[in-house]
Coordinates of C-alpha atoms in Angstrom, one line a residue:
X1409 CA 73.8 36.6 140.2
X1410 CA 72.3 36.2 143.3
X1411 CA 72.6 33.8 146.7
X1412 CA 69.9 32.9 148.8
X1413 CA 69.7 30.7 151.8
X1414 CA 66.5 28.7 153.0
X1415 CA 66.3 28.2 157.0
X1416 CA 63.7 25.9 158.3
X1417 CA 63.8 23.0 160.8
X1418 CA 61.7 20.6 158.8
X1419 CA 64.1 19.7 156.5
X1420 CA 61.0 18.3 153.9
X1421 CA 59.9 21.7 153.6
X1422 CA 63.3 23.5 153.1
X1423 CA 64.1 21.0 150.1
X1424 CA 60.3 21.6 148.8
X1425 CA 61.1 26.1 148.7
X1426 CA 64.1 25.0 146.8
X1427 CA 62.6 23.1 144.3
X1428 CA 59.4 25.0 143.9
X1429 CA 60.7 27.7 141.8
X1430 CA 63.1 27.9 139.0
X1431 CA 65.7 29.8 141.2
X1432 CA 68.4 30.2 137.9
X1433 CA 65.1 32.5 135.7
X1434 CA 65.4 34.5 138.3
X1435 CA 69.2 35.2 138.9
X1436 CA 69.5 32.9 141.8
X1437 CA 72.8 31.0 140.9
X1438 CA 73.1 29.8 144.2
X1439 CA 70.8 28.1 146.8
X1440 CA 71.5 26.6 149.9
X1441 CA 69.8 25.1 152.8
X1442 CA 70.4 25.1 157.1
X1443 CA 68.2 23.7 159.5
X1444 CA 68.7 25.6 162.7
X1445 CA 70.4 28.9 163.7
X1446 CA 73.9 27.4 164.2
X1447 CA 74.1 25.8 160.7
X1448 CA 72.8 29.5 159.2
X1449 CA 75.3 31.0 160.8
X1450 CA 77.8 28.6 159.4
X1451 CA 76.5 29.1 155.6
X1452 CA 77.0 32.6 156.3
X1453 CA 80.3 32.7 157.8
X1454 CA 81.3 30.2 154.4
X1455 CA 79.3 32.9 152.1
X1456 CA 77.6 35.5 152.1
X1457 CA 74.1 35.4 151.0
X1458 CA 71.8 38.4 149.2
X1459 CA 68.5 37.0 150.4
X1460 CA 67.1 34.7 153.2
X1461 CA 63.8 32.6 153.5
X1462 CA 63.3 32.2 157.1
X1463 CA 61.1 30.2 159.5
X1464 CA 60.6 32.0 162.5
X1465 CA 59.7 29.0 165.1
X1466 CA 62.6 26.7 165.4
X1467 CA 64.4 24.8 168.0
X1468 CA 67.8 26.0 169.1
X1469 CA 66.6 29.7 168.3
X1470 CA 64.3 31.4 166.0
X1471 CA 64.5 33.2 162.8
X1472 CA 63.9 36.6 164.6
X1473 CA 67.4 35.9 166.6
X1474 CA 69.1 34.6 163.7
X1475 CA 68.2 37.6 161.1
X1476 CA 69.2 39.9 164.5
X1477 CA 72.6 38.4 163.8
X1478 CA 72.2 38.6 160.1
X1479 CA 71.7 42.3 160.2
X1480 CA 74.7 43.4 162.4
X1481 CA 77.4 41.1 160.7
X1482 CA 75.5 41.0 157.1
X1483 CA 73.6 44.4 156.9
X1484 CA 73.0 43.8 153.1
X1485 CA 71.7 40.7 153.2
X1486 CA 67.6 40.8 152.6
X1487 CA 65.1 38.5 154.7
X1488 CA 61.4 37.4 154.1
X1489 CA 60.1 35.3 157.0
X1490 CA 57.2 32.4 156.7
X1491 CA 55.7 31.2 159.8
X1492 CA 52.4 28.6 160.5
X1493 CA 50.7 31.2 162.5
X1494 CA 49.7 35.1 162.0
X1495 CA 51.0 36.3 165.2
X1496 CA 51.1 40.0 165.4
X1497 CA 54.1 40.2 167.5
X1498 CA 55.8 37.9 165.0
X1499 CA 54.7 40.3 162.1
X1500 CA 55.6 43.6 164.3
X1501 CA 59.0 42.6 165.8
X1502 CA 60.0 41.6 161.6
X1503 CA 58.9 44.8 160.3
X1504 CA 61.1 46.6 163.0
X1505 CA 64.0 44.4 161.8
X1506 CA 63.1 45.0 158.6
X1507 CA 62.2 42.2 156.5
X1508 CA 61.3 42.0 153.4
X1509 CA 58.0 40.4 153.7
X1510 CA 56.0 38.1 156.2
X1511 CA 54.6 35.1 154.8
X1512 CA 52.1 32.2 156.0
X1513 CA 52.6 28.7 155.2
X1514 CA 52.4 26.9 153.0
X1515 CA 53.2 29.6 150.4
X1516 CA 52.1 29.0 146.8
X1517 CA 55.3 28.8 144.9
X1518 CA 53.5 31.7 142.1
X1519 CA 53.2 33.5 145.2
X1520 CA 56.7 33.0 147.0
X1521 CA 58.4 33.6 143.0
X1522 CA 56.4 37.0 142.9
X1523 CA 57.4 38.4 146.2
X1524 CA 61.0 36.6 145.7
X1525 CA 60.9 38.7 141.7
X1526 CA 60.0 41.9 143.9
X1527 CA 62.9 41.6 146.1
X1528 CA 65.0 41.4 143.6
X1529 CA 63.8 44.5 141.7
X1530 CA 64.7 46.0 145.2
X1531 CA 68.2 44.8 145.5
X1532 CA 69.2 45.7 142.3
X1533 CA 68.3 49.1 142.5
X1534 CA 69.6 49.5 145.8
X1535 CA 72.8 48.3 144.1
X1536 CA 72.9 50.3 141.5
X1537 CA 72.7 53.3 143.5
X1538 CA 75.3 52.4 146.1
X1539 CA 77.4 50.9 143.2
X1540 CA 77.6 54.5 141.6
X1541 CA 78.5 56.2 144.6
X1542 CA 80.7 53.6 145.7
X1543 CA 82.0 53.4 142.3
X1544 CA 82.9 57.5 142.2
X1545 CA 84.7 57.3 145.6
X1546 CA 87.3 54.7 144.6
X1547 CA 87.5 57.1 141.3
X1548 CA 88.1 60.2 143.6
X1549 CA 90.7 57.6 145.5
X1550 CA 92.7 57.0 142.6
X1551 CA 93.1 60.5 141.4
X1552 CA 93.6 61.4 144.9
X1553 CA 90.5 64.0 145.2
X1554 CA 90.4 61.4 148.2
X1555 CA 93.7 61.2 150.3
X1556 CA 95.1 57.9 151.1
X1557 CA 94.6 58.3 154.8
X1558 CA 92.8 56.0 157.0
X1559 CA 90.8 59.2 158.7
X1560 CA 90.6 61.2 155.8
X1561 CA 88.5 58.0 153.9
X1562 CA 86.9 57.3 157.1
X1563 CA 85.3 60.3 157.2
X1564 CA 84.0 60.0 153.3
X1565 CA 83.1 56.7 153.9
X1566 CA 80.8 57.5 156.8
X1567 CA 79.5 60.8 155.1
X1568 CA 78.3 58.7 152.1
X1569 CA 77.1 55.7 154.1
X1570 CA 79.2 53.2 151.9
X1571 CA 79.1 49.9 153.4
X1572 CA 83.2 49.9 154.2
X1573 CA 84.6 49.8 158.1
X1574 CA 88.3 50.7 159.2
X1575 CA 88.8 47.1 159.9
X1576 CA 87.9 45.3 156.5
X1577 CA 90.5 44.1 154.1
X1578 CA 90.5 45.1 150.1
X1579 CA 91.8 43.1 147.4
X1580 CA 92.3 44.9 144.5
X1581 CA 92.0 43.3 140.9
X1582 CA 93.2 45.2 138.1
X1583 CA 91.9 44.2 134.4
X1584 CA 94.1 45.5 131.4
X1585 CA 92.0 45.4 128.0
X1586 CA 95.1 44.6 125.7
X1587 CA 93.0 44.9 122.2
X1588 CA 90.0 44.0 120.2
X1589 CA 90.4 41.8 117.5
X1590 CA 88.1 43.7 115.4
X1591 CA 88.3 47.7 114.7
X1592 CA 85.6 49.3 116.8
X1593 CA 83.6 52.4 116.1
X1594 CA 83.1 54.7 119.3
X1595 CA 79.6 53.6 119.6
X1596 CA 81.0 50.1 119.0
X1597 CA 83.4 50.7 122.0
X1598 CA 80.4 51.8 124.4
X1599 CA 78.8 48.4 124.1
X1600 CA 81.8 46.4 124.2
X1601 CA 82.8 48.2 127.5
X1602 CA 79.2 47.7 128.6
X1603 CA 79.5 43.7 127.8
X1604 CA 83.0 43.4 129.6
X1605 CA 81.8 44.8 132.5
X1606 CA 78.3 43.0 132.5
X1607 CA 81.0 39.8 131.9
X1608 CA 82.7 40.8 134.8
X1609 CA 80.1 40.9 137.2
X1610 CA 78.5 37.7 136.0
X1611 CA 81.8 35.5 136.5
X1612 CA 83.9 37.0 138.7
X1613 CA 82.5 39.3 140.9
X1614 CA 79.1 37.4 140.6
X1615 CA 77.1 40.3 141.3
X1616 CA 78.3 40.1 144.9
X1617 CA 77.6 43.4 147.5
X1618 CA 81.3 42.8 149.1
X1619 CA 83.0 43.6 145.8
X1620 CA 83.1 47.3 143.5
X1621 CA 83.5 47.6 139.5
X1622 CA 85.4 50.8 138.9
X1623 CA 86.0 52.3 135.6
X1624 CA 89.7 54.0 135.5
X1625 CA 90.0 54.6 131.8
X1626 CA 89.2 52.9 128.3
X1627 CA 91.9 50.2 128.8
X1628 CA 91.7 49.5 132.6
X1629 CA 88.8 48.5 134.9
X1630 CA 89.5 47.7 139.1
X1631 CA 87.6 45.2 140.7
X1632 CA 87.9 46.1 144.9
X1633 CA 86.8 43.0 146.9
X1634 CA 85.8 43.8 150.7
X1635 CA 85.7 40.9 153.5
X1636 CA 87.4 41.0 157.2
X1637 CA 90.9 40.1 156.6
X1638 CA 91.1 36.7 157.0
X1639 CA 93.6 34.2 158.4
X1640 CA 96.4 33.6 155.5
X1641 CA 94.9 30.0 154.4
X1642 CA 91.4 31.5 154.1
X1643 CA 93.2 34.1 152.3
X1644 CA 95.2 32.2 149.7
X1645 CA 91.8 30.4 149.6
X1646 CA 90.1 33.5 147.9
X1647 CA 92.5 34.2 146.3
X1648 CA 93.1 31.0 144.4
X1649 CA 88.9 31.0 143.9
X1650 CA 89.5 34.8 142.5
X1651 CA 92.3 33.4 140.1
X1652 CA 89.8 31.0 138.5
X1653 CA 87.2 33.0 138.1
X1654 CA 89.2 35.5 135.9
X1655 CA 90.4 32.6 133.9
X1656 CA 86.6 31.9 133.1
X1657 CA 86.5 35.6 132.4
X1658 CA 89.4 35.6 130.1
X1659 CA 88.1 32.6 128.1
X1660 CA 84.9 34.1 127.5
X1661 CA 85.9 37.5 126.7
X1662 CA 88.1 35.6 124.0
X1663 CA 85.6 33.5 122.2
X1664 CA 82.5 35.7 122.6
X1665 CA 83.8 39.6 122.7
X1666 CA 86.7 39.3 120.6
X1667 CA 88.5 40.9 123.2
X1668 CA 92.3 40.1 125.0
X1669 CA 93.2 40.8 128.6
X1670 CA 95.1 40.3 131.4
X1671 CA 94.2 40.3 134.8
X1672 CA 96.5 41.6 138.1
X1673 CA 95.5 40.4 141.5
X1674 CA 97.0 42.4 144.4
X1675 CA 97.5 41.6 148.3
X1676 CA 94.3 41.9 151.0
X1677 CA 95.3 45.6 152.6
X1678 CA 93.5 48.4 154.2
X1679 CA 91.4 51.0 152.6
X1680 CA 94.0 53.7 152.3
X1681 CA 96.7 51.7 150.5
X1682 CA 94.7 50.8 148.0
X1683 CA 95.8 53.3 145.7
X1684 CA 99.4 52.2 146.1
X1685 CA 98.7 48.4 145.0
X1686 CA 96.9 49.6 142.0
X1687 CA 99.3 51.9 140.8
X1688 CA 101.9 48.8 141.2
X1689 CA 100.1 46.3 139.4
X1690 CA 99.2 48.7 136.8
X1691 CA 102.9 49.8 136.5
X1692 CA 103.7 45.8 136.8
X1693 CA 101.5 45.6 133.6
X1694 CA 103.1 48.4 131.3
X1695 CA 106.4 46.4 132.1
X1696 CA 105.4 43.1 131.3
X1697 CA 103.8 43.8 127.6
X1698 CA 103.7 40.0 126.6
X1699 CA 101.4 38.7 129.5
X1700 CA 98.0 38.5 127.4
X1701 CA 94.9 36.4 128.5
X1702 CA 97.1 35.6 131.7
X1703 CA 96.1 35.9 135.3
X1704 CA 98.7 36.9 137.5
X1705 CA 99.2 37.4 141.2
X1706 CA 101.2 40.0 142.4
X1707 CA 103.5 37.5 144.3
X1708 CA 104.5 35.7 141.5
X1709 CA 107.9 36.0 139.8
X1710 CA 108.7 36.0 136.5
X1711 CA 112.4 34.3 134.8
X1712 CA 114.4 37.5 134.0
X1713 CA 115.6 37.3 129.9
X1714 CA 118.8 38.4 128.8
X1715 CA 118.7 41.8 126.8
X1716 CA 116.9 41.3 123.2
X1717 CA 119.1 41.6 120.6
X1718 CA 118.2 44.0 118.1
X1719 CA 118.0 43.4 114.2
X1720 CA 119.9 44.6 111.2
X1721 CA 118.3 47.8 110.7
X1722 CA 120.8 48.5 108.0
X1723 CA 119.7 45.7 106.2
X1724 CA 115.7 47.2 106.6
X1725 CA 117.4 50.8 105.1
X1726 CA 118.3 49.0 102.0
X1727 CA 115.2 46.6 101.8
X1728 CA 112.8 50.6 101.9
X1729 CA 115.6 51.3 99.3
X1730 CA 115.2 48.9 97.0
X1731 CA 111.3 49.0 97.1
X1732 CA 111.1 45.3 98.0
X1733 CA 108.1 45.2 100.3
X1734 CA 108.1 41.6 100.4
X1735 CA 111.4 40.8 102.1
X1736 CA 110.9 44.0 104.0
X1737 CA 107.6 42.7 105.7
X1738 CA 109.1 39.1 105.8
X1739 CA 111.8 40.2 108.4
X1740 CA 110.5 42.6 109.8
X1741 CA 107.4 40.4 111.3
X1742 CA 109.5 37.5 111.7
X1743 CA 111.9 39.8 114.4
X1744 CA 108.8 41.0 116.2
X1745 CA 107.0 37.8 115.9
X1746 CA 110.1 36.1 117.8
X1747 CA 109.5 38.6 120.6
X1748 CA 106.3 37.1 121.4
X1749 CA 107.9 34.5 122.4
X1750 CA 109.5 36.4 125.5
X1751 CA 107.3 35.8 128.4
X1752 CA 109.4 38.7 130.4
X1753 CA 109.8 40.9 127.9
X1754 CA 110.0 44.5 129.4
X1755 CA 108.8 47.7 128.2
X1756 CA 112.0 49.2 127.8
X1757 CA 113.0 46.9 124.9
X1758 CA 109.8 47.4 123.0
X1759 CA 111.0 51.0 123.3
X1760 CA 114.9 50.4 122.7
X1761 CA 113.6 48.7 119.0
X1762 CA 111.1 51.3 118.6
X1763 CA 113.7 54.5 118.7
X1764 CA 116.4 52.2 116.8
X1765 CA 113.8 51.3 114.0
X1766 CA 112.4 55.2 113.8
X1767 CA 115.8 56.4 113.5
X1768 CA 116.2 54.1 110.5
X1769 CA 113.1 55.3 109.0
X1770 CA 114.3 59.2 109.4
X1771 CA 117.5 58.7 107.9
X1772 CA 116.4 56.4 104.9
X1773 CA 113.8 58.5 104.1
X1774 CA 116.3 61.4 104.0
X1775 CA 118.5 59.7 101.9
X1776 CA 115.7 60.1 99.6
X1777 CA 114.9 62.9 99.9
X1778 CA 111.6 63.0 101.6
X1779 CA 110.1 64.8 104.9
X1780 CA 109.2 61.8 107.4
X1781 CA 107.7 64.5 109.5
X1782 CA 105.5 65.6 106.6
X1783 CA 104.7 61.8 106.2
X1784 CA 104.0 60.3 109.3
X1785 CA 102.6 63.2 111.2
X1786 CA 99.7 60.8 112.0
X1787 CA 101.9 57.7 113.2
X1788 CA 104.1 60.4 115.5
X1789 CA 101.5 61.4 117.6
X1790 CA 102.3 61.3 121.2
X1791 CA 99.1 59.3 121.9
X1792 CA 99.8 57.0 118.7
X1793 CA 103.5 56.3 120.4
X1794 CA 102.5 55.5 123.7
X1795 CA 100.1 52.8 122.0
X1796 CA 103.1 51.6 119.4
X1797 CA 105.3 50.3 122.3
X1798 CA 102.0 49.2 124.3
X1799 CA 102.7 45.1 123.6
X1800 CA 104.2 43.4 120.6
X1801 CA 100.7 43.7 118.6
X1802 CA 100.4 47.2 118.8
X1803 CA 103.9 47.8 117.7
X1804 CA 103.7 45.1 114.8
X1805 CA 100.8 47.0 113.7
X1806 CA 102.4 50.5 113.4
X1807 CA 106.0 48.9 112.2
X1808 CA 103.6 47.8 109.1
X1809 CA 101.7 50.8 108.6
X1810 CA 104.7 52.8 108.8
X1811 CA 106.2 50.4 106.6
X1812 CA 103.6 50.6 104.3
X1813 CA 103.6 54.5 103.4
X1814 CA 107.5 54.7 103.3
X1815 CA 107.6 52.5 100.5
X1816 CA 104.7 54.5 99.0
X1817 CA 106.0 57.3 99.4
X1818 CA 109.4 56.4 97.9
X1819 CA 107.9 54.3 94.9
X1820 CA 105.7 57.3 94.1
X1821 CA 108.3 59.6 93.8
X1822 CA 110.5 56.9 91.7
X1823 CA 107.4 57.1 89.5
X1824 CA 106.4 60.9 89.0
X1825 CA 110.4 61.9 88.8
X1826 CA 112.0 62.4 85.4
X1827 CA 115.3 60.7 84.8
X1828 CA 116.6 64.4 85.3
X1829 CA 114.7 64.9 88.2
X1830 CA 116.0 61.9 89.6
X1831 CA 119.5 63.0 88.7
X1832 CA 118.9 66.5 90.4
X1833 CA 117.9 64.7 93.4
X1834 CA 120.5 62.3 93.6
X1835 CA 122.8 65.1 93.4
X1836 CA 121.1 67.0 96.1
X1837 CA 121.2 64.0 98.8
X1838 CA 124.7 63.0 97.7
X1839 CA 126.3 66.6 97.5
X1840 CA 128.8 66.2 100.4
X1841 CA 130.4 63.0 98.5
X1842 CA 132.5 61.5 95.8
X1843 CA 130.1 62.2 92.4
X1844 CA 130.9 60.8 89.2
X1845 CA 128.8 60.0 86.3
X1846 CA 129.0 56.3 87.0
X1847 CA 127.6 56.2 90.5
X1848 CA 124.7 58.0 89.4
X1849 CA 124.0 55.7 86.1
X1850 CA 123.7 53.6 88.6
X1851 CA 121.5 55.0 90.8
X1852 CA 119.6 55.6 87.9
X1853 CA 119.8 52.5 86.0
X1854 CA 120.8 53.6 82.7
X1855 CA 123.8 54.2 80.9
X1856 CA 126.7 57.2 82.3
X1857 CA 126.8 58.3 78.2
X1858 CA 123.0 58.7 78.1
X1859 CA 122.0 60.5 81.0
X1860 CA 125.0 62.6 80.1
X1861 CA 123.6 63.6 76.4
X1862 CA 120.2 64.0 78.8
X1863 CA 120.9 66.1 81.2
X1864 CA 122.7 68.5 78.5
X1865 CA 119.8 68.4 76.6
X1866 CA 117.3 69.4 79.1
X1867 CA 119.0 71.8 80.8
X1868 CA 121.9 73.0 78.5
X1869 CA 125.0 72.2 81.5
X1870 CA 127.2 69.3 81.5
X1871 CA 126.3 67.3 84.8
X1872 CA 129.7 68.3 86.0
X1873 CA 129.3 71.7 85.6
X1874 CA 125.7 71.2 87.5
X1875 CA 127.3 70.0 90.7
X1876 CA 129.7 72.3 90.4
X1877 CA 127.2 75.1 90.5
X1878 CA 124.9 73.6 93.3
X1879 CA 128.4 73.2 95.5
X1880 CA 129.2 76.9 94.9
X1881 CA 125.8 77.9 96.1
X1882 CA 125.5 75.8 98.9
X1883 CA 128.7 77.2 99.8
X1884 CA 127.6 80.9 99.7
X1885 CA 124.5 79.5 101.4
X1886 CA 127.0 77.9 104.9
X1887 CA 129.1 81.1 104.2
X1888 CA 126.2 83.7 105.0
X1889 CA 124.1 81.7 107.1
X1890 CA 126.8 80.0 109.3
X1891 CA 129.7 80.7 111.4
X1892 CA 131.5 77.6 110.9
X1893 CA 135.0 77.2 109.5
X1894 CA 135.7 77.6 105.5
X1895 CA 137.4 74.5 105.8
X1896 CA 134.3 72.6 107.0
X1897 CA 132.0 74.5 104.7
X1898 CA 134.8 72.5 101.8
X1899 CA 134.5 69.5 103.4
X1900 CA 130.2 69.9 103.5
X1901 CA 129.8 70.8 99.7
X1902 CA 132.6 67.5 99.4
X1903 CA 135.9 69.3 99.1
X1904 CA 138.6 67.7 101.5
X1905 CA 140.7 70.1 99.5
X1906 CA 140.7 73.4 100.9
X1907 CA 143.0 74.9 98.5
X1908 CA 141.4 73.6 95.5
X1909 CA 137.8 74.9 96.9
X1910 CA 139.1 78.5 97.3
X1911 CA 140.5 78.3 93.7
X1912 CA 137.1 77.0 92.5
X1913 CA 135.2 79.2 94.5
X1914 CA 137.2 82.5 93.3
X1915 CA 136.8 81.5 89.8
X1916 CA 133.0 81.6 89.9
X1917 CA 132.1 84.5 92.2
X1918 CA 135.1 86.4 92.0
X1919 CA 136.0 86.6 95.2
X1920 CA 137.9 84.6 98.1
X1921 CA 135.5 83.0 100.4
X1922 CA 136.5 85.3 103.2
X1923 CA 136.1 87.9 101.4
X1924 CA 132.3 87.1 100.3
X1925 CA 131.9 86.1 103.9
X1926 CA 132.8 89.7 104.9
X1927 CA 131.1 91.5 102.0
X1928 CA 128.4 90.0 103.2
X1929 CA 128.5 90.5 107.1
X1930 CA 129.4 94.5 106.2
X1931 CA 126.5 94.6 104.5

C-alpha cells in the first residue's frame, strides 16, 4: 500500500490527477491533495507520503523548494514534477534533486498511470532490498551479533546506509502465532508464514518505509516502527492507531488464515533498547498463555487470580484404571476447559498441572505394569513439552493424546494377557503388600476357587506357594544387589515380620539371610 500526495495551486487540476486514474489498481490506498508549499508541508508532517506529484510554479514557493525540504526531512519519499513550460533549468535543477520524472501539462492520464506504474516497480524493489538488509540487522540485534549500544549500532547503521538516525524513536510490536486451526504440512507452513506476513504489511504496517517486518522464529514475527519521538499525545495517538490496526489484523488472520494470535505493543525508545522491550513483551507473552486474538499494550495491567486449584488426580488414576475413556475425557476437558476462563492465567500453573498430571500418568501406568518411558517417548520430548504448557490448547491437546495411548496401552494388555498372566502380573505390582486369593479374584473378576484350580493347573504351584517363591527371589535379588538393611529388604518383599522372614527365608535356601548376603560378597 502506497501514499501519494498531489501539489498544485489550481485546485481544479489537483482534483482532476486524482480522479484521472484508478489510484487503488495500482496500490495507492491513500491520496491526498495541498495547494501550496505550506499545506504540503503540513500533509507531510501529518503523514508521510511514498510519492509526490508536483507543480513546480506556484505562489508562496515552488515545487523545487518544497521537494528540497521533502528530501532532507523525507529522503524516501519519491517525486515526479509537471510544469506548463519545458524550461531546461526546471528539468536540470529536478534531475539534480532527483525526481522521478518531469512532465508537461496536461498529462494524459494513460501516460501519468504508466510513469506512476514505473515508479512503483522502483519503490518496491528499492524496498525489498533495504527491507532485507534492514530486516538482518534487527535479526543480528536480537541475537546480539549487534551490541545494544548506541555507537556500536551507529556505526552499522551508517556502514549499511539503513535509513535510522541516533535521534528517532522505535516502537516495537511483537506478534505471537498461538496455532493454526488446521494441521499444516511444512510446505503448508511456508505459505501460511508468507500470507501472515503479506497480511501484516497490508493492515498494519501498510507497506510503510518508517516501519521493519522481522522474522525471529516460526512462532514470533517483530514489527519496529521508526518516527522522531513525538510529544506523549502524538504518541498515545499512534499508538492507539497501531492498536487498531492489529485488531483488523487479528480479525482477518482468524476468518481467512485459520490462524490465532496475539499482538504486544511496546514503548517508543531508542535504537539500542530495543532488544530489551522485545525480550519483555516476549517474556510478558509466555506468562500470560490465555491472551489469544488480543492486542495488548505493554502499559496495561492485568487482575492478578488466586492460585488455580488443581484437580483430583487420584480420581483420573482410577478413571485410566478402570478403562473408562469417557468419564476420563469428560473431566479431564472440563478442568482445562475452566482454565480458559482465566484471563491472567500464568505459565507456571499450566506447568504446576502439567508435572502433577505426568506424575499421575507414571505411577498409574506402573501400577500396571507398563514403561511410560517406552510409551510416550514421543509426547516427552523436550521440544514436545515446551509446546504442552504453551497455552491451554496445546496442553488440552497432549493431556488427550497422552490420554489416549495410556488407555491403549492398558486395554491391550487386559486383552492379550491370560487370566494367569494377569495373575502373575498382579502379583508382580503388588509384591510389597497384603496378598490373598480374594483381592486378586478381584482384580481379576472371577472367582478365588477358580483361578486357584487355574493357576495349579497351568503351572503345577499353589498361588501361595508362587508368591512365596517370587518374595524369596526378590529377596536374594535386594540381598546381593543392595546394601540396605535385612529388615527393609522384609518389609519390600511385604514381611513386617522380620523374624518370620528369616524363618521363611532359611527354609527355602538354607541359609540365614546374612549368611547368603556374605556367601555372596566372599565370593
Amino acid at each position: 500500500m502506497y501514499r501519494l500526495l498531489i501539489v498544485d495551486d489550481e485546485a481544479f487540476i489537483a482534483n482532476g490527477i486524482k480522479s484521472s486514474v484508478d489510484w487503488q489498481k495500482l496500490g495507492i490506498v491513500n491520496v491526498s491533495i495541498a495547494n501550496n508549499l505550506r499545506q504540503a508541508k503540513e500533509e507531510f508532517n501529518n503523514q508521510p507520503f511514498d510519492m509526490m506529484i508536483c507543480d513546480i510554479e506556484m505562489p508562496q514557493g515552488n515545487g523545487l523548494e518544497l521537494f528540497e525540504w521533502v528530501r532532507e526531512q523525507y529522503p524516501q519519499t519519491e517525486c515526479i514534477f509537471l510544469t506548463c513550460h519545458a524550461n531546461f533549468q526546471y528539468a536540470k535543477k529536478a534531475l539534480q534533486l532527483g525526481s522521478f520524472e518531469y512532465l508537461l501539462k496536461p498529462v494524459p492520464s494513460e501516460d501519468l498511470k504508466l510513469v506512476m506504474t514505473k515508479l512503483i516497480q522502483k519503490i518496491r524493489k528499492e524496498r525489498e532490498s533495504v527491507s532485507m538488509v534492514t530486516e538482518r540487522f534487527w535479526q543480528d540485534v536480537l541475537n546480539q551479533a549487534v551490541p545494544s549500544n548506541m555507537d556500536k549500532m551507529m556505526e552499522v547503521i551508517d556502514k549499511q546506509k539503513l535509513p535510522y538516525s541516533r535521534f528517532m524513536g522505535f516502537l516495537p510490536v511483537v506478534i505471537s502465532i498461538q496455532h493454526w486451526e488446521k494441521s499444516l504440512t511444512a510446505r503448508d507452513t511456508q505459505i501460511m508464514e508468507y500470507a501472515l506476513r503479506n497480511a501484516l504489511e497490508e493492515i498494519v504496517t501498510q507497506r510503510a518505509s518508517s516501519a521493519q517486518i522481522v522474522r525471529i522464529n516460526p512462532d514470533y514475527l517483530l514489527i519496529v516502527f521508526t518516527q522522531e519521538l513525538p510529544p506523549a499525545e502524538g504518541y498515545n495517538n499512534f499508538c492507539m492507531e497501531i492498536k487498531n490496526r492489529c485488531r483488523a489484523y487479528i480479525e482477518v488472520c482468524n476468518q481467512y488464515l485459520y490462524c490465532h494470535l496475539s499482538c504486544y505493543i511496546g514503548k517508543s525508545i531508542q535504537a539500542h533498547e530495543v532488544r530489551d522491550m522485545v525480550e519483555t513483551l516476549m517474556a510478558f507473552k509466555k506468562n500470560q498463555v490465555n491472551i489469544v486474538d488480543r492486542v495488548i499494550l505493554i502499559d496495561e495491567r492485568l487482575k492478578k487470580e488466586s492460585q488455580i486449584p488443581l484437580p483430583p488426580m487420584h480420581v483420573w488414576s482410577e478413571l485410566i484404571k478402570q478403562g473408562n475413556k469417557k468419564k476420563l475425557s469428560d473431566v479431564s476437558q472440563e478442568y482445562l476447559d475452566s482454565l480458559k476462563q482465566i484471563e491472567c492465567l500464568g505459565a507456571k500453573d499450566l506447568q504446576q498441572f502439567y508435572q502433577n498430571f505426568l506424575q499421575m500418568i507414571l505411577h498409574t501406568l506402573q501400577q500396571q505394569g507398563l514403561r511410560a518411558d517406552e510409551i510416550f517417548s514421543d509426547h516427552l520430548s523436550p521440544d514436545r513439552i515446551r509446546s504442552a504448557t504453551r497455552s491451554v490448547k496445546d496442553l488440552q491437546d497432549w493431556v488427550k493424546d497422552v490420554l489416549e495411548k495410556a488407555l491403549a496401552h492398558i486395554q491391550g494388555l487386559d486383552s492379550n494377557e491370560t487370566v494367569v498372566e494377569k495373575i502373575k502380573r498382579y502379583i508382580a505390582l503388588h509384591i510389597d503388600q497384603e496378598l490373598s486369593r480374594q483381592y486378586i479374584a478381584d482384580y481379576i473378576g472371577l472367582s478365588p476357587d477358580y483361578i486357584v484350580k487355574l493357576f495349579k493347573k497351568e503351572t503345577g504351584l499353589s498361588i501361595s506357594d508362587y508368591i512365596l517363591k517370587e518374595r524369596i527371589n526378590l529377596a536374594k535379588e535386594l540381598l546381593c544387589k543392595t546394601d540396605t538393611t535385612i529388615s527393609n529388604v522384609a518389609l519390600s518383599i511385604g514381611f513386617s515380620n522380620f523374624s518370620y522372614f528369616s524363618t521363611l527365608f532359611k527354609k527355602e535356601v538354607s541359609m540365614t539371610p546374612q549368611n547368603y548376603r556374605k556367601g555372596f560378597l566372599s565370593h
